[in-house]
Amino acid sequence: MTELCDALHGKVLVCHNAYLDWGVIRLNSKRLGLEALPLAIVDTMQIQKRRQLKQNTELHQDSLTLANCRTRYQLPDYEVHNALTDALATAELLLVLINKIGAGKPLKLSALM
């Protein structure tokens, strides 16, 4: 946790379900007397949710899972609930979302939040 807190300091944390991921990080760091201070938290699940609502697409149960969001953009399947592959899968999804939202143009971090 010390290494994670150090790595997060002043950086952007990218999650797919920040409520869960950031909650676990925050709880465990506090329990150990550490401070996790990311500059910002980007949640690919919330970005996708906003995109679907903006496009008037119904939100079905499980439509916002990492696997289903990746399928929507024809990204390859990965083993789920594995920290390394979930991190890679989330990063790839973020790149696709940035491309879709920015339409190939530079995009400010605030546009994802």
PDB file of N, CA and C in Angstrom:
ATOM      1  N   MET A   1       0.829  -1.202   0.000  1.00  0.00           N
ATOM      2  CA  MET A   1       0.000   0.000   0.000  1.00  0.00           C
ATOM      3  C   MET A   1       0.869   1.260   0.000  1.00  0.00           C
ATOM      4  N   THR A   2       2.010   1.190   0.651  1.00  0.00           N
ATOM      5  CA  THR A   2       2.909   2.349   0.661  1.00  0.00           C
ATOM      6  C   THR A   2       3.348   2.690  -0.759  1.00  0.00           C
ATOM      7  N   GLU A   3       3.726   1.674  -1.520  1.00  0.00           N
ATOM      8  CA  GLU A   3       4.147   1.905  -2.899  1.00  0.00           C
ATOM      9  C   GLU A   3       3.006   2.444  -3.747  1.00  0.00           C
ATOM     10  N   LEU A   4       1.810   1.922  -3.540  1.00  0.00           N
ATOM     11  CA  LEU A   4       0.650   2.395  -4.296  1.00  0.00           C
ATOM     12  C   LEU A   4       0.360   3.854  -3.958  1.00  0.00           C
ATOM     13  N   CYS A   5       0.349   4.192  -2.679  1.00  0.00           N
ATOM     14  CA  CYS A   5       0.084   5.577  -2.276  1.00  0.00           C
ATOM     15  C   CYS A   5       1.138   6.523  -2.846  1.00  0.00           C
ATOM     16  N   ASP A   6       2.389   6.099  -2.816  1.00  0.00           N
ATOM     17  CA  ASP A   6       3.459   6.924  -3.402  1.00  0.00           C
ATOM     18  C   ASP A   6       3.246   7.093  -4.900  1.00  0.00           C
ATOM     19  N   ALA A   7       2.886   6.008  -5.576  1.00  0.00           N
ATOM     20  CA  ALA A   7       2.683   6.045  -7.032  1.00  0.00           C
ATOM     21  C   ALA A   7       1.491   6.927  -7.408  1.00  0.00           C
ATOM     22  N   LEU A   8       0.464   6.967  -6.573  1.00  0.00           N
ATOM     23  CA  LEU A   8      -0.741   7.746  -6.875  1.00  0.00           C
ATOM     24  C   LEU A   8      -0.566   9.240  -6.636  1.00  0.00           C
ATOM     25  N   HIS A   9       0.375   9.606  -5.790  1.00  0.00           N
ATOM     26  CA  HIS A   9       0.521  11.003  -5.400  1.00  0.00           C
ATOM     27  C   HIS A   9       0.727  11.904  -6.622  1.00  0.00           C
ATOM     28  N   GLY A  10      -0.233  12.813  -6.830  1.00  0.00           N
ATOM     29  CA  GLY A  10      -0.144  13.776  -7.923  1.00  0.00           C
ATOM     30  C   GLY A  10      -0.393  13.201  -9.305  1.00  0.00           C
ATOM     31  N   LYS A  11      -0.868  11.962  -9.376  1.00  0.00           N
ATOM     32  CA  LYS A  11      -1.138  11.310 -10.667  1.00  0.00           C
ATOM     33  C   LYS A  11      -2.644  11.144 -10.853  1.00  0.00           C
ATOM     34  N   VAL A  12      -3.039  10.764 -12.040  1.00  0.00           N
ATOM     35  CA  VAL A  12      -4.446  10.501 -12.333  1.00  0.00           C
ATOM     36  C   VAL A  12      -4.688   9.007 -12.170  1.00  0.00           C
ATOM     37  N   LEU A  13      -5.613   8.661 -11.299  1.00  0.00           N
ATOM     38  CA  LEU A  13      -6.008   7.272 -11.081  1.00  0.00           C
ATOM     39  C   LEU A  13      -7.127   6.943 -12.058  1.00  0.00           C
ATOM     40  N   VAL A  14      -6.959   5.868 -12.810  1.00  0.00           N
ATOM     41  CA  VAL A  14      -7.975   5.433 -13.766  1.00  0.00           C
ATOM     42  C   VAL A  14      -8.579   4.137 -13.249  1.00  0.00           C
ATOM     43  N   CYS A  15      -9.894   4.113 -13.123  1.00  0.00           N
ATOM     44  CA  CYS A  15     -10.621   2.945 -12.619  1.00  0.00           C
ATOM     45  C   CYS A  15     -11.815   2.655 -13.520  1.00  0.00           C
ATOM     46  N   HIS A  16     -12.301   1.457 -13.423  1.00  0.00           N
ATOM     47  CA  HIS A  16     -13.608   1.132 -14.005  1.00  0.00           C
ATOM     48  C   HIS A  16     -14.473   0.727 -12.823  1.00  0.00           C
ATOM     49  N   ASN A  17     -15.090   1.707 -12.231  1.00  0.00           N
ATOM     50  CA  ASN A  17     -15.898   1.633 -11.021  1.00  0.00           C
ATOM     51  C   ASN A  17     -15.090   2.224  -9.872  1.00  0.00           C
ATOM     52  N   ALA A  18     -14.868   3.501  -9.964  1.00  0.00           N
ATOM     53  CA  ALA A  18     -14.079   4.213  -8.966  1.00  0.00           C
ATOM     54  C   ALA A  18     -14.710   4.140  -7.582  1.00  0.00           C
ATOM     55  N   TYR A  19     -16.021   4.067  -7.520  1.00  0.00           N
ATOM     56  CA  TYR A  19     -16.682   3.958  -6.219  1.00  0.00           C
ATOM     57  C   TYR A  19     -16.111   2.765  -5.459  1.00  0.00           C
ATOM     58  N   LEU A  20     -15.992   1.639  -6.120  1.00  0.00           N
ATOM     59  CA  LEU A  20     -15.458   0.434  -5.494  1.00  0.00           C
ATOM     60  C   LEU A  20     -13.938   0.509  -5.352  1.00  0.00           C
ATOM     61  N   ASP A  21     -13.236   0.759  -6.453  1.00  0.00           N
ATOM     62  CA  ASP A  21     -11.769   0.723  -6.440  1.00  0.00           C
ATOM     63  C   ASP A  21     -11.173   1.786  -5.519  1.00  0.00           C
ATOM     64  N   TRP A  22     -11.606   3.028  -5.676  1.00  0.00           N
ATOM     65  CA  TRP A  22     -11.075   4.102  -4.860  1.00  0.00           C
ATOM     66  C   TRP A  22     -11.478   3.903  -3.404  1.00  0.00           C
ATOM     67  N   GLY A  23     -12.676   3.388  -3.190  1.00  0.00           N
ATOM     68  CA  GLY A  23     -13.118   3.110  -1.822  1.00  0.00           C
ATOM     69  C   GLY A  23     -12.207   2.117  -1.118  1.00  0.00           C
ATOM     70  N   VAL A  24     -11.821   1.069  -1.809  1.00  0.00           N
ATOM     71  CA  VAL A  24     -10.918   0.062  -1.234  1.00  0.00           C
ATOM     72  C   VAL A  24      -9.540   0.667  -0.975  1.00  0.00           C
ATOM     73  N   ILE A  25      -9.032   1.413  -1.932  1.00  0.00           N
ATOM     74  CA  ILE A  25      -7.713   2.038  -1.763  1.00  0.00           C
ATOM     75  C   ILE A  25      -7.733   3.009  -0.583  1.00  0.00           C
ATOM     76  N   ARG A  26      -8.739   3.863  -0.549  1.00  0.00           N
ATOM     77  CA  ARG A  26      -8.841   4.873   0.511  1.00  0.00           C
ATOM     78  C   ARG A  26      -8.975   4.213   1.884  1.00  0.00           C
ATOM     79  N   LEU A  27      -9.843   3.223   1.992  1.00  0.00           N
ATOM     80  CA  LEU A  27     -10.068   2.531   3.261  1.00  0.00           C
ATOM     81  C   LEU A  27      -8.791   1.860   3.756  1.00  0.00           C
ATOM     82  N   ASN A  28      -8.137   1.117   2.879  1.00  0.00           N
ATOM     83  CA  ASN A  28      -6.932   0.395   3.291  1.00  0.00           C
ATOM     84  C   ASN A  28      -5.759   1.320   3.574  1.00  0.00           C
ATOM     85  N   SER A  29      -5.630   2.392   2.818  1.00  0.00           N
ATOM     86  CA  SER A  29      -4.535   3.325   3.099  1.00  0.00           C
ATOM     87  C   SER A  29      -4.755   4.012   4.444  1.00  0.00           C
ATOM     88  N   LYS A  30      -5.976   4.419   4.736  1.00  0.00           N
ATOM     89  CA  LYS A  30      -6.263   5.060   6.032  1.00  0.00           C
ATOM     90  C   LYS A  30      -6.031   4.094   7.178  1.00  0.00           C
ATOM     91  N   ARG A  31      -6.441   2.857   6.971  1.00  0.00           N
ATOM     92  CA  ARG A  31      -6.265   1.830   8.007  1.00  0.00           C
ATOM     93  C   ARG A  31      -4.788   1.662   8.359  1.00  0.00           C
ATOM     94  N   LEU A  32      -3.922   1.869   7.374  1.00  0.00           N
ATOM     95  CA  LEU A  32      -2.478   1.722   7.585  1.00  0.00           C
ATOM     96  C   LEU A  32      -1.790   3.045   7.925  1.00  0.00           C
ATOM     97  N   GLY A  33      -2.588   4.104   8.050  1.00  0.00           N
ATOM     98  CA  GLY A  33      -2.023   5.406   8.375  1.00  0.00           C
ATOM     99  C   GLY A  33      -1.338   6.084   7.203  1.00  0.00           C
ATOM    100  N   LEU A  34      -1.736   5.717   5.996  1.00  0.00           N
ATOM    101  CA  LEU A  34      -1.152   6.281   4.781  1.00  0.00           C
ATOM    102  C   LEU A  34      -2.147   7.227   4.124  1.00  0.00           C
ATOM    103  N   GLU A  35      -1.635   8.064   3.227  1.00  0.00           N
ATOM    104  CA  GLU A  35      -2.494   8.965   2.464  1.00  0.00           C
ATOM    105  C   GLU A  35      -2.329   8.695   0.979  1.00  0.00           C
ATOM    106  N   ALA A  36      -3.425   8.415   0.333  1.00  0.00           N
ATOM    107  CA  ALA A  36      -3.432   8.266  -1.126  1.00  0.00           C
ATOM    108  C   ALA A  36      -4.021   9.556  -1.688  1.00  0.00           C
ATOM    109  N   LEU A  37      -3.217  10.293  -2.424  1.00  0.00           N
ATOM    110  CA  LEU A  37      -3.641  11.609  -2.912  1.00  0.00           C
ATOM    111  C   LEU A  37      -3.481  11.734  -4.425  1.00  0.00           C
ATOM    112  N   PRO A  38      -4.352  11.071  -5.179  1.00  0.00           N
ATOM    113  CA  PRO A  38      -4.267  11.254  -6.632  1.00  0.00           C
ATOM    114  C   PRO A  38      -4.702  12.662  -7.010  1.00  0.00           C
ATOM    115  N   LEU A  39      -4.181  13.130  -8.116  1.00  0.00           N
ATOM    116  CA  LEU A  39      -4.555  14.438  -8.645  1.00  0.00           C
ATOM    117  C   LEU A  39      -6.024  14.428  -9.062  1.00  0.00           C
ATOM    118  N   ALA A  40      -6.446  13.333  -9.686  1.00  0.00           N
ATOM    119  CA  ALA A  40      -7.822  13.179 -10.151  1.00  0.00           C
ATOM    120  C   ALA A  40      -8.120  11.687 -10.280  1.00  0.00           C
ATOM    121  N   ILE A  41      -9.399  11.374 -10.363  1.00  0.00           N
ATOM    122  CA  ILE A  41      -9.837   9.991 -10.560  1.00  0.00           C
ATOM    123  C   ILE A  41     -10.738   9.964 -11.781  1.00  0.00           C
ATOM    124  N   VAL A  42     -10.358   9.169 -12.768  1.00  0.00           N
ATOM    125  CA  VAL A  42     -11.132   8.993 -13.989  1.00  0.00           C
ATOM    126  C   VAL A  42     -11.803   7.633 -13.907  1.00  0.00           C
ATOM    127  N   ASP A  43     -13.103   7.608 -14.102  1.00  0.00           N
ATOM    128  CA  ASP A  43     -13.888   6.379 -13.992  1.00  0.00           C
ATOM    129  C   ASP A  43     -14.480   6.031 -15.359  1.00  0.00           C
ATOM    130  N   THR A  44     -13.927   5.012 -16.000  1.00  0.00           N
ATOM    131  CA  THR A  44     -14.399   4.644 -17.332  1.00  0.00           C
ATOM    132  C   THR A  44     -15.852   4.175 -17.312  1.00  0.00           C
ATOM    133  N   MET A  45     -16.294   3.606 -16.201  1.00  0.00           N
ATOM    134  CA  MET A  45     -17.690   3.177 -16.113  1.00  0.00           C
ATOM    135  C   MET A  45     -18.629   4.393 -16.149  1.00  0.00           C
ATOM    136  N   GLN A  46     -18.276   5.439 -15.436  1.00  0.00           N
ATOM    137  CA  GLN A  46     -19.100   6.650 -15.421  1.00  0.00           C
ATOM    138  C   GLN A  46     -19.048   7.377 -16.767  1.00  0.00           C
ATOM    139  N   ILE A  47     -17.887   7.349 -17.409  1.00  0.00           N
ATOM    140  CA  ILE A  47     -17.786   7.960 -18.741  1.00  0.00           C
ATOM    141  C   ILE A  47     -18.722   7.241 -19.704  1.00  0.00           C
ATOM    142  N   GLN A  48     -18.692   5.916 -19.670  1.00  0.00           N
ATOM    143  CA  GLN A  48     -19.560   5.131 -20.554  1.00  0.00           C
ATOM    144  C   GLN A  48     -21.031   5.344 -20.214  1.00  0.00           C
ATOM    145  N   LYS A  49     -21.334   5.427 -18.946  1.00  0.00           N
ATOM    146  CA  LYS A  49     -22.724   5.667 -18.523  1.00  0.00           C
ATOM    147  C   LYS A  49     -23.230   6.996 -19.078  1.00  0.00           C
ATOM    148  N   ARG A  50     -22.423   8.040 -18.949  1.00  0.00           N
ATOM    149  CA  ARG A  50     -22.811   9.355 -19.493  1.00  0.00           C
ATOM    150  C   ARG A  50     -22.994   9.290 -21.003  1.00  0.00           C
ATOM    151  N   ARG A  51     -22.097   8.574 -21.695  1.00  0.00           N
ATOM    152  CA  ARG A  51     -22.214   8.442 -23.160  1.00  0.00           C
ATOM    153  C   ARG A  51     -23.522   7.752 -23.532  1.00  0.00           C
ATOM    154  N   GLN A  52     -23.850   6.686 -22.829  1.00  0.00           N
ATOM    155  CA  GLN A  52     -25.075   5.952 -23.154  1.00  0.00           C
ATOM    156  C   GLN A  52     -26.312   6.790 -22.851  1.00  0.00           C
ATOM    157  N   LEU A  53     -26.316   7.501 -21.746  1.00  0.00           N
ATOM    158  CA  LEU A  53     -27.470   8.344 -21.425  1.00  0.00           C
ATOM    159  C   LEU A  53     -27.605   9.489 -22.426  1.00  0.00           C
ATOM    160  N   LYS A  54     -26.482  10.049 -22.846  1.00  0.00           N
ATOM    161  CA  LYS A  54     -26.495  11.133 -23.829  1.00  0.00           C
ATOM    162  C   LYS A  54     -27.035  10.650 -25.173  1.00  0.00           C
ATOM    163  N   GLN A  55     -26.760   9.390 -25.495  1.00  0.00           N
ATOM    164  CA  GLN A  55     -27.230   8.802 -26.749  1.00  0.00           C
ATOM    165  C   GLN A  55     -28.615   8.168 -26.596  1.00  0.00           C
ATOM    166  N   ASN A  56     -29.250   8.403 -25.441  1.00  0.00           N
ATOM    167  CA  ASN A  56     -30.563   7.834 -25.133  1.00  0.00           C
ATOM    168  C   ASN A  56     -30.586   6.312 -25.247  1.00  0.00           C
ATOM    169  N   THR A  57     -29.473   5.688 -24.888  1.00  0.00           N
ATOM    170  CA  THR A  57     -29.372   4.231 -24.882  1.00  0.00           C
ATOM    171  C   THR A  57     -29.791   3.723 -23.506  1.00  0.00           C
ATOM    172  N   GLU A  58     -30.631   2.720 -23.484  1.00  0.00           N
ATOM    173  CA  GLU A  58     -31.076   2.167 -22.208  1.00  0.00           C
ATOM    174  C   GLU A  58     -29.906   1.528 -21.470  1.00  0.00           C
ATOM    175  N   LEU A  59     -29.930   1.684 -20.165  1.00  0.00           N
ATOM    176  CA  LEU A  59     -28.920   1.052 -19.325  1.00  0.00           C
ATOM    177  C   LEU A  59     -29.518  -0.240 -18.768  1.00  0.00           C
ATOM    178  N   HIS A  60     -29.131  -1.342 -19.336  1.00  0.00           N
ATOM    179  CA  HIS A  60     -29.601  -2.637 -18.857  1.00  0.00           C
ATOM    180  C   HIS A  60     -28.679  -3.120 -17.745  1.00  0.00           C
ATOM    181  N   GLN A  61     -29.190  -4.044 -16.941  1.00  0.00           N
ATOM    182  CA  GLN A  61     -28.376  -4.624 -15.883  1.00  0.00           C
ATOM    183  C   GLN A  61     -27.096  -5.190 -16.498  1.00  0.00           C
ATOM    184  N   ASP A  62     -25.995  -4.900 -15.910  1.00  0.00           N
ATOM    185  CA  ASP A  62     -24.667  -5.352 -16.338  1.00  0.00           C
ATOM    186  C   ASP A  62     -24.175  -4.704 -17.629  1.00  0.00           C
ATOM    187  N   SER A  63     -24.870  -3.722 -18.163  1.00  0.00           N
ATOM    188  CA  SER A  63     -24.402  -3.111 -19.415  1.00  0.00           C
ATOM    189  C   SER A  63     -23.143  -2.277 -19.216  1.00  0.00           C
ATOM    190  N   LEU A  64     -22.829  -1.949 -17.970  1.00  0.00           N
ATOM    191  CA  LEU A  64     -21.659  -1.119 -17.709  1.00  0.00           C
ATOM    192  C   LEU A  64     -20.483  -1.904 -17.137  1.00  0.00           C
ATOM    193  N   THR A  65     -20.558  -3.226 -17.131  1.00  0.00           N
ATOM    194  CA  THR A  65     -19.402  -3.987 -16.669  1.00  0.00           C
ATOM    195  C   THR A  65     -18.235  -3.726 -17.605  1.00  0.00           C
ATOM    196  N   LEU A  66     -17.040  -3.939 -17.101  1.00  0.00           N
ATOM    197  CA  LEU A  66     -15.858  -3.722 -17.925  1.00  0.00           C
ATOM    198  C   LEU A  66     -15.908  -4.593 -19.171  1.00  0.00           C
ATOM    199  N   ALA A  67     -16.269  -5.855 -19.003  1.00  0.00           N
ATOM    200  CA  ALA A  67     -16.332  -6.776 -20.154  1.00  0.00           C
ATOM    201  C   ALA A  67     -17.349  -6.310 -21.188  1.00  0.00           C
ATOM    202  N   ASN A  68     -18.530  -5.888 -20.754  1.00  0.00           N
ATOM    203  CA  ASN A  68     -19.562  -5.451 -21.698  1.00  0.00           C
ATOM    204  C   ASN A  68     -19.194  -4.125 -22.370  1.00  0.00           C
ATOM    205  N   CYS A  69     -18.553  -3.233 -21.645  1.00  0.00           N
ATOM    206  CA  CYS A  69     -18.101  -1.982 -22.267  1.00  0.00           C
ATOM    207  C   CYS A  69     -17.045  -2.276 -23.323  1.00  0.00           C
ATOM    208  N   ARG A  70     -16.152  -3.195 -23.030  1.00  0.00           N
ATOM    209  CA  ARG A  70     -15.113  -3.550 -24.001  1.00  0.00           C
ATOM    210  C   ARG A  70     -15.729  -4.217 -25.228  1.00  0.00           C
ATOM    211  N   THR A  71     -16.713  -5.078 -25.026  1.00  0.00           N
ATOM    212  CA  THR A  71     -17.396  -5.739 -26.144  1.00  0.00           C
ATOM    213  C   THR A  71     -18.048  -4.703 -27.049  1.00  0.00           C
ATOM    214  N   ARG A  72     -18.638  -3.681 -26.452  1.00  0.00           N
ATOM    215  CA  ARG A  72     -19.308  -2.622 -27.212  1.00  0.00           C
ATOM    216  C   ARG A  72     -18.364  -1.979 -28.223  1.00  0.00           C
ATOM    217  N   TYR A  73     -17.087  -1.885 -27.871  1.00  0.00           N
ATOM    218  CA  TYR A  73     -16.104  -1.258 -28.748  1.00  0.00           C
ATOM    219  C   TYR A  73     -15.205  -2.283 -29.439  1.00  0.00           C
ATOM    220  N   GLN A  74     -15.648  -3.521 -29.451  1.00  0.00           N
ATOM    221  CA  GLN A  74     -14.943  -4.624 -30.118  1.00  0.00           C
ATOM    222  C   GLN A  74     -13.493  -4.789 -29.643  1.00  0.00           C
ATOM    223  N   LEU A  75     -13.290  -4.588 -28.346  1.00  0.00           N
ATOM    224  CA  LEU A  75     -11.984  -4.847 -27.746  1.00  0.00           C
ATOM    225  C   LEU A  75     -11.918  -6.322 -27.355  1.00  0.00           C
ATOM    226  N   PRO A  76     -10.730  -6.897 -27.334  1.00  0.00           N
ATOM    227  CA  PRO A  76     -10.626  -8.330 -27.025  1.00  0.00           C
ATOM    228  C   PRO A  76     -11.045  -8.674 -25.601  1.00  0.00           C
ATOM    229  N   ASP A  77     -11.476  -9.912 -25.416  1.00  0.00           N
ATOM    230  CA  ASP A  77     -11.836 -10.412 -24.087  1.00  0.00           C
ATOM    231  C   ASP A  77     -10.574 -10.693 -23.289  1.00  0.00           C
ATOM    232  N   TYR A  78     -10.640 -10.419 -22.002  1.00  0.00           N
ATOM    233  CA  TYR A  78      -9.561 -10.742 -21.075  1.00  0.00           C
ATOM    234  C   TYR A  78     -10.145 -11.499 -19.899  1.00  0.00           C
ATOM    235  N   GLU A  79      -9.276 -12.170 -19.178  1.00  0.00           N
ATOM    236  CA  GLU A  79      -9.681 -12.795 -17.922  1.00  0.00           C
ATOM    237  C   GLU A  79     -10.161 -11.680 -16.998  1.00  0.00           C
ATOM    238  N   VAL A  80     -11.306 -11.881 -16.370  1.00  0.00           N
ATOM    239  CA  VAL A  80     -11.856 -10.831 -15.499  1.00  0.00           C
ATOM    240  C   VAL A  80     -11.409 -11.047 -14.057  1.00  0.00           C
ATOM    241  N   HIS A  81     -11.425  -9.953 -13.309  1.00  0.00           N
ATOM    242  CA  HIS A  81     -11.084  -9.945 -11.883  1.00  0.00           C
ATOM    243  C   HIS A  81      -9.666 -10.419 -11.626  1.00  0.00           C
ATOM    244  N   ASN A  82      -8.779 -10.027 -12.524  1.00  0.00           N
ATOM    245  CA  ASN A  82      -7.349 -10.223 -12.361  1.00  0.00           C
ATOM    246  C   ASN A  82      -6.761  -8.821 -12.409  1.00  0.00           C
ATOM    247  N   ALA A  83      -6.047  -8.438 -11.387  1.00  0.00           N
ATOM    248  CA  ALA A  83      -5.604  -7.040 -11.271  1.00  0.00           C
ATOM    249  C   ALA A  83      -4.854  -6.547 -12.495  1.00  0.00           C
ATOM    250  N   LEU A  84      -3.940  -7.334 -12.995  1.00  0.00           N
ATOM    251  CA  LEU A  84      -3.137  -6.894 -14.134  1.00  0.00           C
ATOM    252  C   LEU A  84      -3.971  -6.772 -15.406  1.00  0.00           C
ATOM    253  N   THR A  85      -4.771  -7.781 -15.708  1.00  0.00           N
ATOM    254  CA  THR A  85      -5.566  -7.711 -16.936  1.00  0.00           C
ATOM    255  C   THR A  85      -6.691  -6.689 -16.809  1.00  0.00           C
ATOM    256  N   ASP A  86      -7.252  -6.511 -15.617  1.00  0.00           N
ATOM    257  CA  ASP A  86      -8.273  -5.476 -15.429  1.00  0.00           C
ATOM    258  C   ASP A  86      -7.671  -4.089 -15.649  1.00  0.00           C
ATOM    259  N   ALA A  87      -6.450  -3.874 -15.194  1.00  0.00           N
ATOM    260  CA  ALA A  87      -5.788  -2.583 -15.396  1.00  0.00           C
ATOM    261  C   ALA A  87      -5.551  -2.332 -16.878  1.00  0.00           C
ATOM    262  N   LEU A  88      -5.049  -3.335 -17.574  1.00  0.00           N
ATOM    263  CA  LEU A  88      -4.821  -3.211 -19.013  1.00  0.00           C
ATOM    264  C   LEU A  88      -6.140  -2.996 -19.754  1.00  0.00           C
ATOM    265  N   ALA A  89      -7.162  -3.773 -19.392  1.00  0.00           N
ATOM    266  CA  ALA A  89      -8.471  -3.657 -20.039  1.00  0.00           C
ATOM    267  C   ALA A  89      -9.075  -2.277 -19.829  1.00  0.00           C
ATOM    268  N   THR A  90      -8.923  -1.734 -18.635  1.00  0.00           N
ATOM    269  CA  THR A  90      -9.454  -0.397 -18.333  1.00  0.00           C
ATOM    270  C   THR A  90      -8.691   0.663 -19.101  1.00  0.00           C
ATOM    271  N   ALA A  91      -7.378   0.533 -19.178  1.00  0.00           N
ATOM    272  CA  ALA A  91      -6.566   1.503 -19.928  1.00  0.00           C
ATOM    273  C   ALA A  91      -6.938   1.494 -21.407  1.00  0.00           C
ATOM    274  N   GLU A  92      -7.120   0.310 -21.970  1.00  0.00           N
ATOM    275  CA  GLU A  92      -7.515   0.225 -23.380  1.00  0.00           C
ATOM    276  C   GLU A  92      -8.895   0.843 -23.602  1.00  0.00           C
ATOM    277  N   LEU A  93      -9.813   0.571 -22.689  1.00  0.00           N
ATOM    278  CA  LEU A  93     -11.147   1.153 -22.796  1.00  0.00           C
ATOM    279  C   LEU A  93     -11.060   2.680 -22.721  1.00  0.00           C
ATOM    280  N   LEU A  94     -10.236   3.190 -21.826  1.00  0.00           N
ATOM    281  CA  LEU A  94     -10.076   4.644 -21.719  1.00  0.00           C
ATOM    282  C   LEU A  94      -9.567   5.238 -23.026  1.00  0.00           C
ATOM    283  N   LEU A  95      -8.613   4.585 -23.657  1.00  0.00           N
ATOM    284  CA  LEU A  95      -8.100   5.087 -24.929  1.00  0.00           C
ATOM    285  C   LEU A  95      -9.194   5.147 -25.997  1.00  0.00           C
ATOM    286  N   VAL A  96     -10.037   4.130 -26.042  1.00  0.00           N
ATOM    287  CA  VAL A  96     -11.152   4.130 -26.995  1.00  0.00           C
ATOM    288  C   VAL A  96     -12.123   5.260 -26.672  1.00  0.00           C
ATOM    289  N   LEU A  97     -12.452   5.430 -25.407  1.00  0.00           N
ATOM    290  CA  LEU A  97     -13.393   6.483 -25.011  1.00  0.00           C
ATOM    291  C   LEU A  97     -12.827   7.869 -25.327  1.00  0.00           C
ATOM    292  N   ILE A  98     -11.548   8.070 -25.078  1.00  0.00           N
ATOM    293  CA  ILE A  98     -10.916   9.349 -25.409  1.00  0.00           C
ATOM    294  C   ILE A  98     -11.022   9.609 -26.906  1.00  0.00           C
ATOM    295  N   ASN A  99     -10.768   8.591 -27.703  1.00  0.00           N
ATOM    296  CA  ASN A  99     -10.860   8.728 -29.155  1.00  0.00           C
ATOM    297  C   ASN A  99     -12.293   9.046 -29.586  1.00  0.00           C
ATOM    298  N   LYS A 100     -13.262   8.374 -29.004  1.00  0.00           N
ATOM    299  CA  LYS A 100     -14.671   8.612 -29.360  1.00  0.00           C
ATOM    300  C   LYS A 100     -15.115  10.009 -28.926  1.00  0.00           C
ATOM    301  N   ILE A 101     -14.801  10.385 -27.704  1.00  0.00           N
ATOM    302  CA  ILE A 101     -15.249  11.679 -27.184  1.00  0.00           C
ATOM    303  C   ILE A 101     -14.543  12.829 -27.888  1.00  0.00           C
ATOM    304  N   GLY A 102     -13.243  12.683 -28.093  1.00  0.00           N
ATOM    305  CA  GLY A 102     -12.467  13.756 -28.703  1.00  0.00           C
ATOM    306  C   GLY A 102     -12.508  13.765 -30.208  1.00  0.00           C
ATOM    307  N   ALA A 103     -13.092  12.734 -30.807  1.00  0.00           N
ATOM    308  CA  ALA A 103     -13.163  12.619 -32.266  1.00  0.00           C
ATOM    309  C   ALA A 103     -11.791  12.830 -32.909  1.00  0.00           C
ATOM    310  N   GLY A 104     -10.763  12.257 -32.272  1.00  0.00           N
ATOM    311  CA  GLY A 104      -9.421  12.344 -32.827  1.00  0.00           C
ATOM    312  C   GLY A 104      -8.684  13.629 -32.512  1.00  0.00           C
ATOM    313  N   LYS A 105      -9.326  14.554 -31.806  1.00  0.00           N
ATOM    314  CA  LYS A 105      -8.694  15.831 -31.450  1.00  0.00           C
ATOM    315  C   LYS A 105      -8.214  15.760 -29.997  1.00  0.00           C
ATOM    316  N   PRO A 106      -7.287  16.643 -29.627  1.00  0.00           N
ATOM    317  CA  PRO A 106      -6.827  16.668 -28.233  1.00  0.00           C
ATOM    318  C   PRO A 106      -7.998  16.861 -27.276  1.00  0.00           C
ATOM    319  N   LEU A 107      -7.907  16.210 -26.140  1.00  0.00           N
ATOM    320  CA  LEU A 107      -9.014  16.213 -25.174  1.00  0.00           C
ATOM    321  C   LEU A 107      -8.456  16.597 -23.800  1.00  0.00           C
ATOM    322  N   LYS A 108      -9.106  17.519 -23.131  1.00  0.00           N
ATOM    323  CA  LYS A 108      -8.699  17.903 -21.783  1.00  0.00           C
ATOM    324  C   LYS A 108      -9.231  16.885 -20.789  1.00  0.00           C
ATOM    325  N   LEU A 109      -8.488  16.704 -19.709  1.00  0.00           N
ATOM    326  CA  LEU A 109      -8.898  15.792 -18.644  1.00  0.00           C
ATOM    327  C   LEU A 109     -10.295  16.113 -18.143  1.00  0.00           C
ATOM    328  N   SER A 110     -10.630  17.382 -18.040  1.00  0.00           N
ATOM    329  CA  SER A 110     -11.942  17.795 -17.535  1.00  0.00           C
ATOM    330  C   SER A 110     -13.092  17.247 -18.393  1.00  0.00           C
ATOM    331  N   ALA A 111     -12.843  16.973 -19.650  1.00  0.00           N
ATOM    332  CA  ALA A 111     -13.897  16.432 -20.517  1.00  0.00           C
ATOM    333  C   ALA A 111     -14.251  14.990 -20.158  1.00  0.00           C
ATOM    334  N   LEU A 112     -13.378  14.344 -19.398  1.00  0.00           N
ATOM    335  CA  LEU A 112     -13.632  12.954 -18.994  1.00  0.00           C
ATOM    336  C   LEU A 112     -14.263  12.862 -17.618  1.00  0.00           C
ATOM    337  N   MET A 113     -14.249  13.940 -16.904  1.00  0.00           N
ATOM    338  CA  MET A 113     -14.706  13.907 -15.515  1.00  0.00           C
ATOM    339  C   MET A 113     -16.178  14.250 -15.393  1.00  0.00           C
TER     340      MET A 113
END
